[in-house]
Short mmCIF file of C-alpha atoms in Angstrom, two decimals:
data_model
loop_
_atom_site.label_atom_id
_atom_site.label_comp_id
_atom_site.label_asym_id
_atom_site.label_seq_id
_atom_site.Cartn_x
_atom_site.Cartn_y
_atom_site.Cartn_z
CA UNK A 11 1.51 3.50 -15.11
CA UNK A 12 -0.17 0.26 -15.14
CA UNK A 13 -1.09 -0.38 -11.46
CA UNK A 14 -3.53 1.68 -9.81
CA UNK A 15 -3.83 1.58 -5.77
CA UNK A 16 -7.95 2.66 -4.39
CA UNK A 17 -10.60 1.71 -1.83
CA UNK A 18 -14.37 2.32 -1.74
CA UNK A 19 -13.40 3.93 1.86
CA UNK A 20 -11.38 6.58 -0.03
CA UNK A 21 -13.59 9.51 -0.14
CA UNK A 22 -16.54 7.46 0.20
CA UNK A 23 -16.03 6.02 -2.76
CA UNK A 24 -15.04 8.84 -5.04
CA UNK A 25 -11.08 7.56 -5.65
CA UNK A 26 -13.23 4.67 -7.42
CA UNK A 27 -15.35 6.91 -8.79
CA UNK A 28 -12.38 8.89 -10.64
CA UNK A 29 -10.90 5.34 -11.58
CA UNK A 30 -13.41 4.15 -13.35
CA UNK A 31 -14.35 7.23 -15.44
CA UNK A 32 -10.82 7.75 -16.43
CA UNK A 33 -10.00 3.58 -17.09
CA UNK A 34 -13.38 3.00 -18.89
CA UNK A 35 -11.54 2.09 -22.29
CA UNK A 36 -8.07 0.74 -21.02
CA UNK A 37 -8.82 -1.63 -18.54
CA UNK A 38 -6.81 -4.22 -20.49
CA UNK A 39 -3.49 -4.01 -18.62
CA UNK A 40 -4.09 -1.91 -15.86
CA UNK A 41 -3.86 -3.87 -12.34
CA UNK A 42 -6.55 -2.38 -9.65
CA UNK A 43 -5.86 -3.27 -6.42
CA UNK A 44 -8.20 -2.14 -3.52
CA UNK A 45 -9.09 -2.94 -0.03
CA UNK A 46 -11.10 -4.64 2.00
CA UNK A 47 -11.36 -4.58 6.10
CA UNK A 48 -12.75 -0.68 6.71
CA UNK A 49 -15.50 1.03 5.57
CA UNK A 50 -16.22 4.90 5.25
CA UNK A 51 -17.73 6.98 7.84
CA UNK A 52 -18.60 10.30 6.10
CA UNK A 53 -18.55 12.87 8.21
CA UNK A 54 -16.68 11.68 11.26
CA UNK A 55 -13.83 13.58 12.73
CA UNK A 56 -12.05 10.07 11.24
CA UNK A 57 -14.17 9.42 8.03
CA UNK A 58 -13.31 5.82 8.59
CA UNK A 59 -14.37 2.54 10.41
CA UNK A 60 -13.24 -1.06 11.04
CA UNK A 61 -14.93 -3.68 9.04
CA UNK A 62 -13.30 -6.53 9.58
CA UNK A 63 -15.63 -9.65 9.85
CA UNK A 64 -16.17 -11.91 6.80
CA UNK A 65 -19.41 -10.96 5.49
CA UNK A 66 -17.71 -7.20 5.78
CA UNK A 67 -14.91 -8.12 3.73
CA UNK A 68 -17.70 -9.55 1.04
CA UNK A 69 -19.62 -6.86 1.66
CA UNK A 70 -16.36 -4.13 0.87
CA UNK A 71 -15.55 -6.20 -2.07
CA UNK A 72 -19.02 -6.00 -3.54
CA UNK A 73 -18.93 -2.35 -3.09
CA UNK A 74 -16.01 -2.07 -4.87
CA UNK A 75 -17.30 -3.66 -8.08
CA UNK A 76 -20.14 -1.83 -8.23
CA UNK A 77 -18.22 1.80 -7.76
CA UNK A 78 -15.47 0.41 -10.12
CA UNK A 79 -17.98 -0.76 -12.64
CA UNK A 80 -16.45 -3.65 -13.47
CA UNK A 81 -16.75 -7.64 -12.80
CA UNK A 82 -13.87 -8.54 -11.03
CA UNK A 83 -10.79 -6.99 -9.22
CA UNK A 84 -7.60 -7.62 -9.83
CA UNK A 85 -5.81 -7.75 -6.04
CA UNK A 86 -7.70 -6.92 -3.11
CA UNK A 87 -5.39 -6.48 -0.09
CA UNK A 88 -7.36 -7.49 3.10
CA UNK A 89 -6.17 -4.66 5.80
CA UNK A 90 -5.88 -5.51 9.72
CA UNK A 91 -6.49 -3.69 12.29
CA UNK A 92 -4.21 -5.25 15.06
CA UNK A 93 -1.73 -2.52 15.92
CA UNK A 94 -0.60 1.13 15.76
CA UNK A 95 -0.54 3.45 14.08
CA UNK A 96 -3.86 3.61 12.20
CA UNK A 97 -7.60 2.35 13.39
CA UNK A 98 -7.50 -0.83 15.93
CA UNK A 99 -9.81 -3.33 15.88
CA UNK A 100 -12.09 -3.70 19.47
CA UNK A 101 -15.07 -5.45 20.22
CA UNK A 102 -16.56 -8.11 17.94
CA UNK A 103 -14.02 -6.30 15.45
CA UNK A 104 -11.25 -8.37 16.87
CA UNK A 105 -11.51 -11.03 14.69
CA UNK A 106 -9.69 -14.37 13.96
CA UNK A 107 -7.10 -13.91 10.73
CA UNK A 108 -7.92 -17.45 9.35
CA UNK A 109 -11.27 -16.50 9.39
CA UNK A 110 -10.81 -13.73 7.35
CA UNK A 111 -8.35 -15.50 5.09
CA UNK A 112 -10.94 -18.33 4.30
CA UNK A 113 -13.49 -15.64 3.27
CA UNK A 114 -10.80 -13.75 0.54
CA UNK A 115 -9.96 -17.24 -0.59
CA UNK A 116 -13.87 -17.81 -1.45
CA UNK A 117 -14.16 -14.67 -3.48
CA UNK A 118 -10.79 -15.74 -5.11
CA UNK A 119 -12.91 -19.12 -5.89
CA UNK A 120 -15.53 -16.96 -7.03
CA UNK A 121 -13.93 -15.03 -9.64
CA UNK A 122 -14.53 -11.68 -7.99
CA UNK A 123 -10.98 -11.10 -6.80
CA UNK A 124 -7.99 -12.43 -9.03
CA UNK A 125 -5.20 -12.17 -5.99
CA UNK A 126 -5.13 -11.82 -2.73
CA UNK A 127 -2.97 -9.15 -0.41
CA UNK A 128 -2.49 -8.19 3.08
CA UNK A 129 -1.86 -5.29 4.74
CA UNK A 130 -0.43 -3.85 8.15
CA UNK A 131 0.88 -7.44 8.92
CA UNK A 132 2.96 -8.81 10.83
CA UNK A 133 5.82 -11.64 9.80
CA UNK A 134 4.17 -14.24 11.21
CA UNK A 135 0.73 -13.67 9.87
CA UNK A 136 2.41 -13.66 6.81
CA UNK A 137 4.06 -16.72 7.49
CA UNK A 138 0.15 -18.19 8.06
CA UNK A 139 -0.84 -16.81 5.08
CA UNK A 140 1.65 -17.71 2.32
CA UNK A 141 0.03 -21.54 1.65
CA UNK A 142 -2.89 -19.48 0.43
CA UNK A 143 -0.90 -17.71 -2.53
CA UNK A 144 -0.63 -14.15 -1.42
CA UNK A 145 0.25 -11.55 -4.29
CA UNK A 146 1.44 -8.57 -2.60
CA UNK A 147 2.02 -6.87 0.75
CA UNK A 148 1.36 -3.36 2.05
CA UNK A 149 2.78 -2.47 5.35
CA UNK A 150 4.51 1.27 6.50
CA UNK A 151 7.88 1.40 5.03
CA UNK A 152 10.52 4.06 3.96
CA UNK A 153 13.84 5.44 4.16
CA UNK A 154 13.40 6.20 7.57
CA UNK A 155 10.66 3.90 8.98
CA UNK A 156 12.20 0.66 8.06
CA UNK A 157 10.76 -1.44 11.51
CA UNK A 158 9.68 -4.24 8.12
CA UNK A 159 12.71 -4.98 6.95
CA UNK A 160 12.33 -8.43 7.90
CA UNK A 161 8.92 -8.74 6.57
CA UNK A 162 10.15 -7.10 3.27
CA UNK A 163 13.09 -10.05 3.45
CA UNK A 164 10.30 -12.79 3.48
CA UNK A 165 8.20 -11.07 0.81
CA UNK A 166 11.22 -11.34 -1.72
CA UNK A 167 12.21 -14.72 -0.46
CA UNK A 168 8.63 -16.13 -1.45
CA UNK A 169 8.22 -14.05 -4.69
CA UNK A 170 5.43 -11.91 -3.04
CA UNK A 171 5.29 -7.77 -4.13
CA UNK A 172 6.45 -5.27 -1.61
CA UNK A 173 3.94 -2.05 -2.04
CA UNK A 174 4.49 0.46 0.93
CA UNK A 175 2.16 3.34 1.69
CA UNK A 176 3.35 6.14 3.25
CA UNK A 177 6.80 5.94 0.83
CA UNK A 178 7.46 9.36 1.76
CA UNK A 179 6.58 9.31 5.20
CA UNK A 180 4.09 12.12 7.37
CA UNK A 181 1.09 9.61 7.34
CA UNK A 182 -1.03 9.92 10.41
CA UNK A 183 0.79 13.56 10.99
CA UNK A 184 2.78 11.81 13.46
CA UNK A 185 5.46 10.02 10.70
CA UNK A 186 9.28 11.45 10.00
CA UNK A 187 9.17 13.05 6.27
CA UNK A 188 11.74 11.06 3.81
CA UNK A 189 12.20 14.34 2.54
CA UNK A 190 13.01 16.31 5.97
CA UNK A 191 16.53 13.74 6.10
CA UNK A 192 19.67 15.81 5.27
CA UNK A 193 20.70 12.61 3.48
CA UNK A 194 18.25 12.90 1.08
CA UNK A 195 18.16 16.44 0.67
CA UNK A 196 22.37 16.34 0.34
CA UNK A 197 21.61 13.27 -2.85
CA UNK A 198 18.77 14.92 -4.62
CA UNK A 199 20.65 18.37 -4.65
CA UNK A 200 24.22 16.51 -5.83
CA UNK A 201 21.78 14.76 -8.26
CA UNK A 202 19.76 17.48 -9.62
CA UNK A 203 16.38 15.84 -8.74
CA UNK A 204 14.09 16.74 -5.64
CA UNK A 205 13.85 14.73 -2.14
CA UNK A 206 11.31 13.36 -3.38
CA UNK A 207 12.30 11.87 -6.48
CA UNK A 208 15.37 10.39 -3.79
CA UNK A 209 12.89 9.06 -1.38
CA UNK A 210 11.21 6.91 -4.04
CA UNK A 211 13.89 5.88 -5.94
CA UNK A 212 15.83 4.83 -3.31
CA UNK A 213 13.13 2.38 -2.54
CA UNK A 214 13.20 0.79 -5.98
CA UNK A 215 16.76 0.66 -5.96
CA UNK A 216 16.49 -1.21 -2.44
CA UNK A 217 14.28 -4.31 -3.11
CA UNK A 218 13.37 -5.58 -6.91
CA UNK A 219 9.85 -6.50 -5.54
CA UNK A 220 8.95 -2.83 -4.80
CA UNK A 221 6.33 -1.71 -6.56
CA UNK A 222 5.57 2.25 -5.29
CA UNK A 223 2.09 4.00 -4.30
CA UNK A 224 2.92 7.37 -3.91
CA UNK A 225 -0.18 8.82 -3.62
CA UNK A 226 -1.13 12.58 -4.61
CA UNK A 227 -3.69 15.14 -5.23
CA UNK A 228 -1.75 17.10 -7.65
CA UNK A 229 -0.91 16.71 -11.20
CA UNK A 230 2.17 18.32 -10.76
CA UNK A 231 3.48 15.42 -7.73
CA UNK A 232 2.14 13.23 -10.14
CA UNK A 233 4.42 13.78 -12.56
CA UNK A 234 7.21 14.48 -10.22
CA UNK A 235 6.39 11.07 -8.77
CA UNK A 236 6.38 9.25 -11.93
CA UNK A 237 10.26 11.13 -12.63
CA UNK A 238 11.27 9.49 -9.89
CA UNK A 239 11.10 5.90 -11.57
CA UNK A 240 14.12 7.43 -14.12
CA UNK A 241 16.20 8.68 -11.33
CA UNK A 242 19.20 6.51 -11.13
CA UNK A 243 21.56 6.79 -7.45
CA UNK A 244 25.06 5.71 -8.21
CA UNK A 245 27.12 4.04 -5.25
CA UNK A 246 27.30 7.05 -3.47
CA UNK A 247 24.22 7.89 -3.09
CA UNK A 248 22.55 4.73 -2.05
CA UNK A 249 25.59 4.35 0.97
CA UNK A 250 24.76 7.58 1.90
CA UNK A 251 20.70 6.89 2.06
CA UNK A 252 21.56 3.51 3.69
CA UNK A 253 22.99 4.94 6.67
CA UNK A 254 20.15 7.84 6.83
CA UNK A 255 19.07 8.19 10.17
CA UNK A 256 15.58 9.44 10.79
CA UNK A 257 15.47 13.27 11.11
CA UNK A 258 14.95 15.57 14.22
CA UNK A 259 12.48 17.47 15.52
#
């Protein structure tokens, strides 16, 4: 695993915490992407809070050099706040995506930031934002939340990385689970693999510009996860995960 996905606004900056003890001696190699556009609220009932203006964005980047202990990140993915699910943007929050864009372009200029991504986007911000040179794109996507396909079309057409969160599904506690489709349960069990292991590999298989964060807490997902990069679906199984509908209940 060379490509490690954080934020400062994960646990209050622990997750960057964790990264930087463990990556200390390797960081040759290793891609750290992070985020800018919230900030953490330790404590709240939602530990998190928009951040969204320019000199927030700075201000998020500069705290994730320090936490990461090191001099310059390799993507930082500049997350809006514009529609559901997830925190919205109100107030002086709501602000203007070129705006924004200019101020990740300056710390690109800078040297603090190597590339520049977006996420929770829509196709025709990314469509503003493409002259800039945008590396990668993080939006909601899975086997059975697919709403993006069109933005994860353009993303391939213009040689920009696909990186969905919530690969599995449940985020929010309101998502379908990948691994509650009888699809995927029927695949992984003709397969000898778990739902899981389906769920991600089926993305890879989908779109060559995939790159997966499937986050965990446990070594054991962990290296279930990681499995699921060997897991090869024949014909059969990717026409049968194509046409998965989302589940019930």
């Amino acid at each position: 695993m060379t490509h490690f996905d954080t934020a400062q606004f994960y646990a209050d900056g622990r997750a960057n915490e964790l990264l930087h003890e463990s990556l200390a001696d390797v960081r040759e190699g290793i891609v750290i992407a992070t985020k800018a556009g919230a900030k953490p609220v330790p404590g709240a009932a939602i530990p998190l809070a928009a951040a969204q203006k320019p000199a927030e964005l700075r201000a998020a980047v500069e705290d994730n050099l320090r936490t990461l202990g090191t001099d310059r990140i390799d993507v930082v993915n500049l997350r809006r706040m514009d529609f559901a699910p997830g925190l919205l943007a109100a107030g002086d929050q709501i602000v203007a995506f070129e705006d924004q864009l200019a101020e990740m372009a300056a710390l690109r200029g800078e040297g603090k930031i190597l590339a520049v991504g977006l996420s929770h986007i829509t196709v025709e911000q990314l469509r503003t934002a493409l002259p800039l040179g945008i590396a990668c794109v993080q939006n909601i996507y899975n086997l059975v939340h697919r709403e993006d396909e069109p933005l994860l079309n353009l993303c391939a057409a213009n040689g920009v990385a696909w990186v969905p969160y919530f690969p599995l599904g449940g985020g929010y506690g309101t998502l379908p689970k990948v691994v509650d489709a009888q699809a995927v349960q029927d695949v992984a069990a003709r397969l000898g693999v778990t739902p899981s292991q389906v769920g991600l590999a089926w993305q890879l298989a989908h779109s060559p510009n995939t790159l997966i964060i499937s986050g965990t807490s446990s070594v054991g997902h962990l290296i279930e996860n990681v499995a699921a990069g060997h897991v090869q679906l024949d014909r059969e199984a990717l026409a049968t995960l194509d046409a998965a509908s989302v589940p019930k209940g």
